[in-house]
Amino acid sequence: MRNENYNLLKLLHNSLDDQWRLEKHYLKDAKKCGCKSCSMLLGKLRNQLTVNIAALQKELAMHMGKKGKLS
């Protein structure tokens, strides 16, 4: 796999992992402790991750091309 494709794939993986942790743990913990500013910050981070994930997926799809494979 070419280095640039690996880098994009690694960024996507890490972003998806961060998004999962935010949704499954961090947001719930912030709400449970009653910290509104933490909840707002984490919500903004989750939203930005969603945008970043979509951009990474789009870029990887372009790299895959018609063959459907990363080189």
PDB file of C-alpha atoms in Angstrom:
ATOM      1  CA  MET A   1       0.000   0.000   0.000  1.00  0.00           C
ATOM      2  CA  ARG A   2       1.307   3.430  -0.895  1.00  0.00           C
ATOM      3  CA  ASN A   3       2.209   5.624   2.048  1.00  0.00           C
ATOM      4  CA  GLU A   4      -0.369   8.329   1.302  1.00  0.00           C
ATOM      5  CA  ASN A   5      -3.154   5.738   1.194  1.00  0.00           C
ATOM      6  CA  TYR A   6      -1.976   4.204   4.446  1.00  0.00           C
ATOM      7  CA  ASN A   7      -1.932   7.647   6.062  1.00  0.00           C
ATOM      8  CA  LEU A   8      -5.497   8.399   4.954  1.00  0.00           C
ATOM      9  CA  LEU A   9      -6.703   4.997   6.112  1.00  0.00           C
ATOM     10  CA  LYS A  10      -4.974   5.390   9.486  1.00  0.00           C
ATOM     11  CA  LEU A  11      -6.512   8.852   9.956  1.00  0.00           C
ATOM     12  CA  LEU A  12      -9.947   7.450   9.110  1.00  0.00           C
ATOM     13  CA  HIS A  13      -9.522   4.585  11.558  1.00  0.00           C
ATOM     14  CA  ASN A  14      -8.413   6.883  14.367  1.00  0.00           C
ATOM     15  CA  SER A  15     -11.223   9.356  13.668  1.00  0.00           C
ATOM     16  CA  LEU A  16     -13.834   6.593  13.720  1.00  0.00           C
ATOM     17  CA  ASP A  17     -12.399   5.323  16.998  1.00  0.00           C
ATOM     18  CA  ASP A  18     -12.503   8.821  18.497  1.00  0.00           C
ATOM     19  CA  GLN A  19     -16.084   9.300  17.317  1.00  0.00           C
ATOM     20  CA  TRP A  20     -17.141   5.980  18.847  1.00  0.00           C
ATOM     21  CA  ARG A  21     -15.538   6.851  22.203  1.00  0.00           C
ATOM     22  CA  LEU A  22     -17.187  10.275  22.220  1.00  0.00           C
ATOM     23  CA  GLU A  23     -20.611   8.775  21.567  1.00  0.00           C
ATOM     24  CA  LYS A  24     -20.322   5.730  23.828  1.00  0.00           C
ATOM     25  CA  HIS A  25     -18.457   7.177  26.789  1.00  0.00           C
ATOM     26  CA  TYR A  26     -17.268  10.771  26.844  1.00  0.00           C
ATOM     27  CA  LEU A  27     -20.562  12.533  26.116  1.00  0.00           C
ATOM     28  CA  LYS A  28     -22.414  10.350  28.618  1.00  0.00           C
ATOM     29  CA  ASP A  29     -19.791  11.014  31.280  1.00  0.00           C
ATOM     30  CA  ALA A  30     -19.962  14.771  30.680  1.00  0.00           C
ATOM     31  CA  LYS A  31     -23.759  14.736  30.957  1.00  0.00           C
ATOM     32  CA  LYS A  32     -23.625  12.536  34.042  1.00  0.00           C
ATOM     33  CA  CYS A  33     -21.320  14.953  35.872  1.00  0.00           C
ATOM     34  CA  GLY A  34     -23.473  17.900  34.780  1.00  0.00           C
ATOM     35  CA  CYS A  35     -20.743  19.868  33.031  1.00  0.00           C
ATOM     36  CA  LYS A  36     -22.569  21.764  30.292  1.00  0.00           C
ATOM     37  CA  SER A  37     -19.412  23.280  28.822  1.00  0.00           C
ATOM     38  CA  CYS A  38     -17.825  19.818  28.515  1.00  0.00           C
ATOM     39  CA  SER A  39     -20.974  18.471  26.869  1.00  0.00           C
ATOM     40  CA  MET A  40     -21.002  21.351  24.403  1.00  0.00           C
ATOM     41  CA  LEU A  41     -17.300  21.001  23.612  1.00  0.00           C
ATOM     42  CA  LEU A  42     -17.534  17.246  23.130  1.00  0.00           C
ATOM     43  CA  GLY A  43     -20.619  17.685  20.939  1.00  0.00           C
ATOM     44  CA  LYS A  44     -18.707  20.135  18.749  1.00  0.00           C
ATOM     45  CA  LEU A  45     -15.778  17.733  18.528  1.00  0.00           C
ATOM     46  CA  ARG A  46     -18.128  14.910  17.523  1.00  0.00           C
ATOM     47  CA  ASN A  47     -19.653  17.091  14.806  1.00  0.00           C
ATOM     48  CA  GLN A  48     -16.223  18.048  13.475  1.00  0.00           C
ATOM     49  CA  LEU A  49     -15.177  14.399  13.460  1.00  0.00           C
ATOM     50  CA  THR A  50     -18.260  13.594  11.379  1.00  0.00           C
ATOM     51  CA  VAL A  51     -17.172  16.189   8.807  1.00  0.00           C
ATOM     52  CA  ASN A  52     -13.581  14.921   8.851  1.00  0.00           C
ATOM     53  CA  ILE A  53     -14.669  11.297   8.477  1.00  0.00           C
ATOM     54  CA  ALA A  54     -16.796  12.135   5.444  1.00  0.00           C
ATOM     55  CA  ALA A  55     -13.875  14.001   3.852  1.00  0.00           C
ATOM     56  CA  LEU A  56     -11.489  11.106   4.489  1.00  0.00           C
ATOM     57  CA  GLN A  57     -13.978   8.594   3.077  1.00  0.00           C
ATOM     58  CA  LYS A  58     -14.433  10.714  -0.038  1.00  0.00           C
ATOM     59  CA  GLU A  59     -10.686  11.052  -0.544  1.00  0.00           C
ATOM     60  CA  LEU A  60     -10.108   7.323  -0.070  1.00  0.00           C
ATOM     61  CA  ALA A  61     -12.885   6.556  -2.553  1.00  0.00           C
ATOM     62  CA  MET A  62     -11.136   8.753  -5.123  1.00  0.00           C
ATOM     63  CA  HIS A  63      -7.855   6.945  -4.466  1.00  0.00           C
ATOM     64  CA  MET A  64      -9.571   3.592  -4.945  1.00  0.00           C
ATOM     65  CA  GLY A  65     -10.976   4.558  -8.317  1.00  0.00           C
ATOM     66  CA  LYS A  66     -12.857   2.104 -10.481  1.00  0.00           C
ATOM     67  CA  LYS A  67     -10.802  -0.873  -9.335  1.00  0.00           C
ATOM     68  CA  GLY A  68     -12.081  -0.565  -5.773  1.00  0.00           C
ATOM     69  CA  LYS A  69      -8.612  -1.173  -4.354  1.00  0.00           C
ATOM     70  CA  LEU A  70      -5.984   0.952  -2.680  1.00  0.00           C
ATOM     71  CA  SER A  71      -2.503   0.682  -4.079  1.00  0.00           C
TER      72      SER A  71
END
